[in-house]
Amino acid sequence: MATNPTRDDFAAMLDDMFGGADSFEGRVVHGTVTAIENDLAVIDVGLKSEGRVPLREFAAPGQKADLKVGDEVEVYVDRVENANGEAMLSRDRARREAAWDKLELEFSQGNRVEGVIFGRVKGGFTVDLSGAVAFLPGSQVDIRPVRDVTPLMDLPQPFQILKMDRKRGNIVVSRRAVLEETRAEQRSGLIQSLAEGQIIDGVVKNITDYGAFVDLGGIDGLLHVTDLSYKRVGHPSEMLNIGDTVKVQIIRINRDTQRISLGMKQLESDPWDGAGAKYPVGAKLSGRVTNITEYGAFVELEPGIEGLVHVSEMSWTKKNVHPGKIVSTSQEVEVVVLEVDEDKRRISLGLKQAQQNPWERFAEAHPVGTEVEGEVKNATEFGLFIGLDGDVDGMVHMSDIAWGISGEDALALHRKGEVVKAIVLAVEADKERISLGMKQLERGAPVAGGAAATGGAGRVGKNEIVTVTVLEVRDAGLEVQTGDDGATGFIKRTDLGRDRDEQRPERFQVGQKFDAMVTGFDRSKKPTFSIKAMQIAEEKQAVAQYGSSDSGASLGDILGEALKARGDKG
C-alpha cells in the first residue's frame, strides 16, 4: 500500500535536487501562498518552515496587492531560517533579480523599457523598472525643462537605459531620449508631407529678436522678422504674441537638416509691383522717417515701400552733417523721387529737392549789382567766404577785394568773423556758387565795360601819380579825392612835403588840385597819398635822366631841366 510522502520526505527530495537547504539561499524559487495574515503573505517554498512577505512587495507603486491563497509566486530566499525558525523571503529581491536579467538584455539590444516614476531624489527622480530601481536625472525628464513633474508620476511610460552597473546596482534612464526619438520620427513623417509654397496654420511657440518659431503640428518652422511684413518691423513682438494662431506659407524646406522657413508677407500683395508707375521720377511726395543711419534716412512712402534719402541729398547748405541733425525718426517730410529700381526694390529720394534751391532764391532776391552784407566765414589762400541770407556763402576772390594792391596783401586786411559789404557779381545756381566783389564798392571803381571816363573816375594803383582835389582840411592832414568822382583818400601831415614849412595843412584850400603819389591802402581799402613821396620819386628820376653825381651840374640845374621837359610835354 502506497503511502503519501511526509513533509520531511519532501524536504529530503529537495535536498537531493538542490544539494541541501543551504543551496536555496541567494536564489529565486517558486512558492505557494498558504495564508494571508494582516499585511503579510505566508509562502511555502518547500523548506522546513514557511516564510512571510509583506503584501506591499506584491503591488506596483501606488496600487494594492492582488494576491490570494493558492497563488504561485517567485520569491528570493535570503536565509533558510531566521531566529524564529522561519525562512527569510523577499518578493522585491526576486522581482529585482528578474528585472535585472531582463533589463540587461534590453540594454544590450538598445530597446526601450517600461517604468514608473515614483519618487524624488537629489538631482532627479527614482523609477521602478518592474522591480529594479533606476535614477532619472532632472535634465532627462523632457525635451524642455519641466517645472511640475507630478502629472508624470505613478504612470507607466517608456524609458531609454543610458547606463547600468549590476554590481553597484546602478541604472540611469532617460525619458527625454524617448521623446526626442519619437519627435524625430514624427518630424520626419510630417516634413515629408509638407511642400514649399504650401499655406498652413501654426501656433507661435517662441519669439526672438530675429523672428518667431511656429509649431506646425509637431515640427517647428522659423518665421524670420524680414518675412513678417513688407513694412519695416522693428521686433517680431510688434506683430505676434506667444500662443497666436497664424497662417503662414512654407518658403523653403531643408529635408537634411529638417529646417523650415516660413513667411507671412508672402500671403499679401507685393507693394513693389508697379512701383515705377506709382512713383515716377520727379514726383513730390510725403512720407515718414522710419530709420536714420550714418549714410542717410529711410522714408516710408506707404506700408512696405521705403526710399533712401542719401546724406548728400538732405540739405542744400548743410554739408558733412549727420542725418540725425536734419531729420528725426517718425517725422513727416516732403521728398522728391530721384530714381526707382523695381528689380532691386530701391527708391532714391531727395529731401532738398522738395525745397527751393537757396541759390536760385538768393538770385531772385539779390540780382547782379546788389549790395550785400555778411560775416567772413572763412579766409582761404584764394579769397574770402562771406555768409549771406538764406544760409548760403558767397566768395570774394582775392583779386576783387581791393584796388591797387596784391591779392595777398588784400587778404591780410581781413579776418574771420568780420562783417563786410560786397556787390553781387554773379550767381550760378546750378553750381551752387555766388561771386562777390568788395573793391567794386569803392568810389573810383571802373565802370562796366572796362576803362574809366576821361578826366573822371579811374582805378588807382600803388606808386601811381594822380591829380587829387582837396575835400577837407584837418590838423592831421588832407582828405582828398581823385578826379571829380573818384576814390577818396587821406594825405598825412608829414606827407604834404619834404620840408617842414610845406607840412602845414592850412596852406591848402578846399577845392585846390595838385598831384600826389598813391603809397598804399588802409584797412578800409581807401588809398593813401603823399606829396613827399612824389617829390622824392621825381628827384630820383631826374637825377637818373639829366645828371649824375659826377656831371658837375647842380641839383637845381637838374630839376630845372626836368621841369622844363615836363612843361614842354604839357
XYZ file of C-alpha atoms in Angstrom:
570
model
C 0.000 0.000 0.000
C 1.442 3.324 -1.073
C 1.892 5.957 1.483
C 1.879 9.771 0.941
C 5.298 11.360 1.356
C 5.652 13.393 4.521
C 6.964 16.968 4.740
C 10.273 15.559 5.832
C 10.311 13.302 2.789
C 9.660 16.318 0.540
C 12.454 18.239 2.184
C 14.721 15.290 1.671
C 13.802 15.202 -2.002
C 14.686 18.941 -2.316
C 17.925 18.304 -0.606
C 18.651 15.656 -3.171
C 17.719 18.031 -6.018
C 19.461 21.229 -4.831
C 22.179 19.766 -2.687
C 20.630 20.696 0.678
C 18.656 23.565 2.145
C 21.700 25.843 2.191
C 21.727 25.869 -1.586
C 18.373 27.728 -1.517
C 19.941 30.823 -0.111
C 20.560 33.618 -2.623
C 18.277 32.107 -5.232
C 14.883 32.896 -6.747
C 12.489 29.982 -6.206
C 8.823 29.224 -6.726
C 6.479 29.156 -3.762
C 2.786 28.870 -2.920
C 0.705 31.299 -0.887
C -0.682 29.279 2.015
C -2.245 32.074 4.012
C -2.654 35.849 4.207
C -2.253 37.276 7.692
C -2.955 41.000 8.064
C -0.375 42.664 5.747
C 1.716 39.532 5.285
C 1.584 36.664 2.863
C 2.642 33.240 4.167
C 4.552 31.379 1.456
C 5.715 27.779 1.322
C 8.789 27.223 -0.811
C 9.328 23.565 0.291
C 11.635 24.247 3.211
C 11.160 23.030 6.778
C 9.468 26.302 7.614
C 7.419 28.828 5.691
C 8.299 32.471 5.162
C 6.332 35.731 5.473
C 6.478 38.515 2.876
C 4.767 41.974 3.196
C 1.840 42.305 0.785
C 3.147 45.679 -0.462
C 6.011 43.824 -2.167
C 3.452 42.193 -4.441
C 1.906 45.517 -5.533
C 3.024 48.093 -8.082
C 3.785 51.579 -6.714
C 0.578 53.305 -5.695
C -1.545 50.152 -6.098
C -2.894 47.327 -3.843
C -1.614 43.787 -3.999
C -3.818 41.332 -5.897
C -2.896 38.123 -4.095
C -4.868 35.138 -2.704
C -4.233 31.767 -1.104
C -3.049 29.174 -3.591
C -1.284 31.661 -5.911
C 2.140 30.648 -7.046
C 4.790 33.354 -6.756
C 8.521 33.807 -7.181
C 10.480 34.900 -4.137
C 14.107 35.371 -3.259
C 15.491 33.205 -0.435
C 17.645 35.432 1.712
C 18.129 32.885 4.514
C 16.697 29.421 5.110
C 15.854 30.143 8.789
C 15.947 33.181 10.995
C 15.960 33.353 14.809
C 12.299 32.321 14.821
C 12.983 29.321 12.618
C 11.244 30.953 9.598
C 12.539 31.280 6.019
C 13.599 34.837 5.116
C 11.921 35.541 1.776
C 11.685 38.675 -0.379
C 9.404 39.375 -3.277
C 11.196 42.678 -4.042
C 14.549 40.919 -4.378
C 13.002 38.309 -6.611
C 11.429 40.920 -8.830
C 14.681 42.893 -8.847
C 16.806 39.947 -9.842
C 14.378 39.006 -12.603
C 14.165 42.628 -13.708
C 17.953 42.970 -13.904
C 18.158 39.911 -16.124
C 15.552 41.357 -18.454
C 16.990 44.900 -18.346
C 20.476 43.715 -19.234
C 19.047 42.012 -22.270
C 17.035 45.097 -23.315
C 20.039 47.368 -22.707
C 22.283 45.207 -24.871
C 19.728 45.413 -27.685
C 19.088 49.154 -27.242
C 15.405 48.631 -26.583
C 13.126 50.870 -24.548
C 11.862 49.662 -21.176
C 8.713 50.492 -19.252
C 8.848 52.074 -15.842
C 7.057 54.265 -13.314
C 8.364 57.465 -11.737
C 7.603 57.030 -8.012
C 9.901 59.303 -6.015
C 12.161 62.376 -5.904
C 15.843 62.370 -5.047
C 18.563 64.959 -5.248
C 19.153 65.886 -8.887
C 16.275 63.852 -10.289
C 13.751 61.082 -9.686
C 13.502 57.352 -8.944
C 11.925 54.996 -11.480
C 10.620 51.481 -10.865
C 11.569 49.245 -13.796
C 9.479 46.183 -12.865
C 11.356 45.794 -9.591
C 14.711 47.406 -10.386
C 15.095 50.986 -9.165
C 16.671 53.392 -11.678
C 17.747 57.049 -11.479
C 16.154 59.614 -13.815
C 18.237 62.870 -13.938
C 16.190 66.078 -13.970
C 17.669 67.038 -17.343
C 16.396 63.783 -18.871
C 12.728 64.174 -17.927
C 11.621 66.130 -21.011
C 12.919 67.913 -24.090
C 12.272 71.238 -22.385
C 12.573 71.989 -18.650
C 9.527 70.765 -16.705
C 8.506 72.758 -13.653
C 5.991 70.250 -12.257
C 6.620 66.505 -12.678
C 3.611 65.454 -10.570
C 1.413 64.640 -13.621
C 4.136 62.257 -14.846
C 4.453 60.268 -11.631
C 2.900 56.828 -10.995
C 2.196 56.372 -14.712
C 3.732 53.524 -16.729
C 5.758 55.045 -19.594
C 8.749 54.166 -21.770
C 12.364 54.983 -20.855
C 15.739 54.526 -22.512
C 18.533 52.979 -20.429
C 21.617 55.199 -20.642
C 23.872 53.278 -18.266
C 23.682 50.286 -15.907
C 26.069 48.568 -13.463
C 24.692 45.402 -11.794
C 27.492 45.082 -9.246
C 26.786 48.575 -7.924
C 23.066 48.307 -8.527
C 23.180 51.495 -10.602
C 20.811 52.194 -13.530
C 20.410 55.598 -15.278
C 17.444 56.116 -17.590
C 16.113 58.885 -19.841
C 12.585 59.854 -20.764
C 13.879 62.723 -22.935
C 15.715 60.369 -25.309
C 12.460 58.527 -25.984
C 10.608 61.822 -26.630
C 13.348 63.078 -28.951
C 13.358 59.862 -30.914
C 9.578 59.907 -31.152
C 9.648 63.556 -32.107
C 12.270 62.935 -34.769
C 10.096 60.189 -36.231
C 7.092 62.483 -36.192
C 9.109 65.338 -37.709
C 10.441 63.080 -40.419
C 6.960 61.922 -41.290
C 5.489 65.432 -41.112
C 8.250 67.059 -43.127
C 7.663 64.568 -45.908
C 4.044 65.679 -46.067
C 4.937 69.385 -46.437
C 5.855 71.194 -49.645
C 7.326 74.599 -50.486
C 4.612 77.125 -51.279
C 2.079 75.325 -49.083
C -0.093 77.521 -46.836
C -0.603 76.116 -43.349
C -1.806 77.185 -39.899
C 0.586 77.172 -36.982
C 0.923 78.316 -33.381
C 3.586 80.800 -32.231
C 5.744 78.950 -29.666
C 8.658 81.329 -29.129
C 9.650 84.881 -30.101
C 13.242 86.096 -30.539
C 14.869 89.279 -31.795
C 15.260 87.793 -35.262
C 11.870 86.120 -35.665
C 9.375 83.633 -34.247
C 9.190 79.834 -34.062
C 5.871 78.431 -35.215
C 4.628 74.921 -34.333
C 3.222 73.288 -37.453
C 1.827 70.283 -35.579
C 4.927 68.522 -34.306
C 7.627 70.365 -36.206
C 8.762 73.980 -35.810
C 9.376 76.474 -38.585
C 11.188 79.816 -38.389
C 9.259 82.919 -39.348
C 12.052 85.471 -39.856
C 11.379 89.108 -38.968
C 12.010 90.149 -42.580
C 9.252 87.797 -43.738
C 6.619 89.073 -41.322
C 5.527 92.034 -43.424
C 6.576 94.197 -46.334
C 6.637 97.169 -43.987
C 9.531 97.705 -41.583
C 9.163 95.636 -38.372
C 11.473 96.561 -35.510
C 10.741 93.467 -33.383
C 8.513 90.408 -34.026
C 6.593 91.148 -30.814
C 5.103 94.177 -32.605
C 3.004 91.754 -34.658
C 2.966 88.421 -32.776
C 2.287 87.002 -29.328
C 3.131 83.553 -27.990
C 0.121 81.292 -28.484
C -1.210 83.160 -31.539
C -2.535 81.024 -34.368
C -1.132 82.332 -37.637
C -1.451 81.450 -41.294
C 1.943 81.085 -42.936
C 3.430 79.974 -46.223
C 6.298 77.498 -46.424
C 9.136 79.299 -48.228
C 11.935 76.720 -48.009
C 12.360 73.168 -46.677
C 15.753 71.621 -45.940
C 14.959 67.938 -45.536
C 18.514 67.104 -44.481
C 18.557 69.481 -41.524
C 14.745 69.395 -41.152
C 14.638 73.183 -41.106
C 11.616 75.021 -42.425
C 11.475 78.725 -43.342
C 8.091 80.410 -43.163
C 6.634 83.683 -44.379
C 3.571 85.807 -43.711
C 4.157 88.710 -46.069
C 4.116 86.273 -48.984
C 0.364 85.968 -48.427
C -0.061 89.708 -49.100
C 0.137 91.571 -52.392
C 3.615 92.941 -53.080
C 3.526 96.750 -52.840
C 6.574 96.938 -55.116
C 4.581 95.673 -58.086
C 4.224 98.693 -60.384
C 6.242 100.941 -58.072
C 7.830 102.683 -61.068
C 4.431 103.858 -62.272
C 3.219 104.795 -58.803
C 6.340 106.803 -58.016
C 7.627 108.481 -61.189
C 10.932 110.330 -61.117
C 10.397 113.954 -60.133
C 7.188 113.297 -58.187
C 6.897 115.220 -54.925
C 5.571 113.021 -52.091
C 5.025 112.949 -48.339
C 6.481 110.219 -46.151
C 7.501 109.273 -42.635
C 11.116 108.849 -41.489
C 11.465 105.251 -40.227
C 15.206 104.845 -39.730
C 18.296 107.063 -39.613
C 21.802 105.838 -40.446
C 25.230 107.380 -40.978
C 24.654 107.498 -44.726
C 21.091 108.820 -44.830
C 17.486 108.344 -43.732
C 14.792 105.874 -44.810
C 11.384 107.340 -45.582
C 8.246 105.187 -45.753
C 6.056 106.196 -48.696
C 3.435 103.506 -47.958
C 3.421 100.322 -45.849
C 6.064 98.099 -47.403
C 7.795 100.722 -49.549
C 10.675 102.765 -48.228
C 13.064 105.048 -50.051
C 16.523 106.225 -49.058
C 17.406 109.886 -48.775
C 21.183 109.828 -49.080
C 23.044 112.248 -46.828
C 24.151 114.185 -49.916
C 20.503 114.803 -50.854
C 19.318 116.012 -47.455
C 20.211 119.703 -47.415
C 21.330 122.331 -49.899
C 23.600 124.048 -47.413
C 24.411 121.648 -44.551
C 27.317 119.529 -45.732
C 29.061 116.731 -43.802
C 26.333 116.752 -41.145
C 24.857 113.589 -39.577
C 21.347 112.951 -40.960
C 20.038 112.840 -37.388
C 20.711 116.573 -37.100
C 18.477 117.300 -40.090
C 15.532 114.910 -39.566
C 14.207 112.767 -36.715
C 12.514 109.345 -36.584
C 8.727 109.427 -37.232
C 8.981 112.926 -38.690
C 6.718 113.624 -41.675
C 8.741 115.037 -44.568
C 8.302 116.001 -48.195
C 10.608 114.301 -50.681
C 11.163 114.107 -54.424
C 11.670 110.805 -56.297
C 15.134 110.750 -57.882
C 15.388 107.134 -59.098
C 13.351 103.889 -58.957
C 14.760 100.357 -59.372
C 11.913 97.825 -59.096
C 14.204 94.819 -59.559
C 16.433 95.804 -56.640
C 13.430 97.235 -54.749
C 15.140 100.563 -54.253
C 13.904 104.135 -54.455
C 16.272 107.083 -54.195
C 14.696 110.182 -52.695
C 15.760 113.775 -52.280
C 14.844 115.934 -49.325
C 16.498 119.137 -50.508
C 14.853 118.874 -53.943
C 11.472 119.383 -52.242
C 12.673 122.835 -51.190
C 13.625 125.785 -53.381
C 17.272 125.954 -54.324
C 18.636 128.647 -51.964
C 20.974 129.922 -54.681
C 18.024 130.429 -57.012
C 16.132 132.143 -54.201
C 19.153 134.353 -53.497
C 19.482 135.266 -57.171
C 15.835 136.316 -57.263
C 16.210 138.483 -54.176
C 19.700 139.808 -54.969
C 20.308 140.357 -58.696
C 23.785 141.143 -60.006
C 24.913 144.565 -58.755
C 23.024 144.317 -55.446
C 24.953 145.348 -52.366
C 25.015 142.709 -49.604
C 26.469 142.414 -46.144
C 27.739 139.369 -44.309
C 30.246 137.857 -41.936
C 33.573 136.487 -43.102
C 33.114 132.736 -42.542
C 36.482 131.630 -43.798
C 39.616 133.046 -45.396
C 41.451 130.840 -47.862
C 44.554 131.344 -49.942
C 42.436 132.478 -52.892
C 39.704 134.567 -51.284
C 37.097 135.183 -48.595
C 33.852 133.270 -47.985
C 31.024 135.519 -46.802
C 27.865 134.248 -45.077
C 24.734 135.569 -46.813
C 20.958 135.475 -46.451
C 19.389 132.039 -46.945
C 22.284 130.225 -45.258
C 24.431 130.395 -48.391
C 28.000 131.591 -48.815
C 29.454 133.901 -51.400
C 33.116 134.106 -52.355
C 35.179 137.254 -52.856
C 38.186 136.325 -54.939
C 41.428 137.860 -53.735
C 41.575 139.968 -56.901
C 38.190 141.512 -56.061
C 38.981 142.611 -52.510
C 40.776 145.931 -53.143
C 42.225 148.075 -55.909
C 45.909 148.726 -56.326
C 47.341 146.075 -54.007
C 48.178 142.426 -54.435
C 45.672 139.730 -53.538
C 47.851 138.515 -50.681
C 48.005 141.998 -49.187
C 44.258 142.406 -49.647
C 43.559 139.101 -47.831
C 45.722 140.250 -44.940
C 43.376 143.211 -44.385
C 40.510 140.953 -43.248
C 39.874 138.371 -40.543
C 37.314 135.676 -39.769
C 34.164 136.983 -38.058
C 34.465 140.470 -39.561
C 31.295 141.910 -41.106
C 31.912 143.303 -44.603
C 29.949 144.647 -47.544
C 30.192 143.496 -51.136
C 28.439 143.610 -54.503
C 26.921 140.555 -56.196
C 28.952 139.910 -59.350
C 27.420 136.580 -60.474
C 25.160 133.742 -59.231
C 25.474 130.207 -60.678
C 22.645 128.301 -59.006
C 23.423 125.004 -60.754
C 26.989 125.122 -59.417
C 25.870 126.484 -56.030
C 28.228 129.421 -56.470
C 27.937 133.143 -55.716
C 30.700 135.530 -56.763
C 31.089 138.770 -54.822
C 33.278 141.850 -55.148
C 34.346 144.261 -52.440
C 36.555 146.645 -54.371
C 33.645 147.407 -56.691
C 32.032 149.308 -53.806
C 34.930 151.808 -53.674
C 34.464 155.212 -55.245
C 36.531 155.304 -58.379
C 35.869 151.726 -59.289
C 35.866 151.064 -63.071
C 32.514 151.334 -64.784
C 31.061 148.348 -66.616
C 32.872 147.840 -69.866
C 36.397 148.417 -68.640
C 38.091 151.863 -68.986
C 37.245 154.838 -66.796
C 35.806 158.016 -68.219
C 38.346 160.629 -69.301
C 39.130 163.051 -66.530
C 36.741 161.153 -64.280
C 36.968 158.209 -62.012
C 39.577 155.562 -62.646
C 41.101 152.893 -60.512
C 44.266 153.936 -58.783
C 47.281 151.744 -58.243
C 50.126 151.820 -55.810
C 53.023 154.203 -56.761
C 50.781 155.866 -59.359
C 50.876 159.707 -59.547
C 47.375 161.158 -59.776
C 45.726 164.542 -59.547
C 43.666 164.994 -56.392
C 41.214 167.598 -55.140
C 41.125 168.750 -51.510
C 37.818 167.789 -49.897
C 38.621 168.717 -46.310
C 41.498 170.322 -44.414
C 42.273 168.832 -40.989
C 45.046 169.276 -38.465
C 46.263 165.725 -39.178
C 46.275 166.197 -42.946
C 44.043 166.429 -46.001
C 41.031 164.424 -47.172
C 41.331 164.298 -50.978
C 39.628 162.737 -53.985
C 40.918 161.603 -57.358
C 39.068 163.340 -60.195
C 35.529 164.639 -59.786
C 34.027 161.332 -58.699
C 36.934 159.059 -57.900
C 38.492 157.297 -54.968
C 38.807 159.250 -51.756
C 41.853 159.022 -49.527
C 43.983 160.823 -46.991
C 47.335 162.632 -47.015
C 49.039 162.710 -43.633
C 50.543 165.986 -42.425
C 54.087 164.567 -42.742
C 53.391 163.570 -46.370
C 52.441 167.123 -47.504
C 56.061 167.915 -48.440
C 59.707 167.224 -47.829
C 60.317 170.461 -45.976
C 58.791 171.257 -42.620
C 57.274 174.504 -43.939
C 55.441 172.511 -46.602
C 53.920 170.147 -43.991
C 51.243 172.657 -42.941
C 47.671 171.644 -43.889
C 46.463 175.224 -43.595
C 48.415 176.192 -46.718
C 45.869 174.191 -48.744
C 42.279 175.149 -49.507
C 39.172 173.076 -50.219
C 38.864 172.567 -53.974
C 42.556 173.047 -54.614
C 44.073 170.496 -57.019
C 47.586 169.074 -57.047
C 49.491 165.934 -57.868
C 50.306 163.206 -55.331
C 51.525 159.610 -55.304
C 49.435 156.602 -54.199
C 51.503 154.977 -51.455
C 49.118 152.252 -50.317
C 45.697 151.433 -48.870
C 44.304 151.422 -45.330
C 42.122 148.641 -43.756
C 39.024 150.058 -45.399
C 40.865 149.885 -48.759
C 40.966 153.659 -49.180
C 44.134 154.860 -50.923
C 46.756 156.856 -49.036
C 48.523 159.671 -50.893
C 51.830 161.502 -50.412
C 53.279 164.683 -51.995
C 56.546 163.970 -50.267
C 56.873 160.524 -51.825
C 56.082 162.009 -55.262
C 58.829 164.644 -54.814
C 61.377 162.039 -53.837
C 60.419 159.814 -56.763
C 60.642 162.710 -59.226
C 64.013 163.702 -57.873
C 65.378 160.217 -58.340
C 64.014 160.101 -61.864
C 65.511 163.499 -62.735
C 68.925 162.578 -61.444
C 68.833 159.374 -63.401
C 67.781 161.136 -66.606
C 69.513 164.536 -66.583
C 72.623 164.262 -64.481
C 74.731 162.285 -62.104
C 76.859 162.905 -59.087
C 79.944 163.468 -61.260
C 78.388 165.527 -64.066
C 79.169 168.881 -62.455
C 75.525 170.016 -62.723
C 73.789 171.295 -59.586
C 70.576 169.757 -58.261
C 68.793 172.971 -59.201
C 70.006 172.696 -62.795
C 68.840 169.108 -62.953
C 65.411 169.850 -61.531
C 65.139 172.870 -63.786
C 65.750 170.730 -66.826
C 63.264 168.170 -65.572
C 60.569 170.797 -65.006
C 61.286 172.368 -68.389
C 60.953 168.979 -70.084
C 57.704 168.378 -68.209
C 56.444 171.806 -69.342
C 57.314 171.118 -72.969
C 55.353 167.865 -72.778
C 52.391 169.693 -71.363
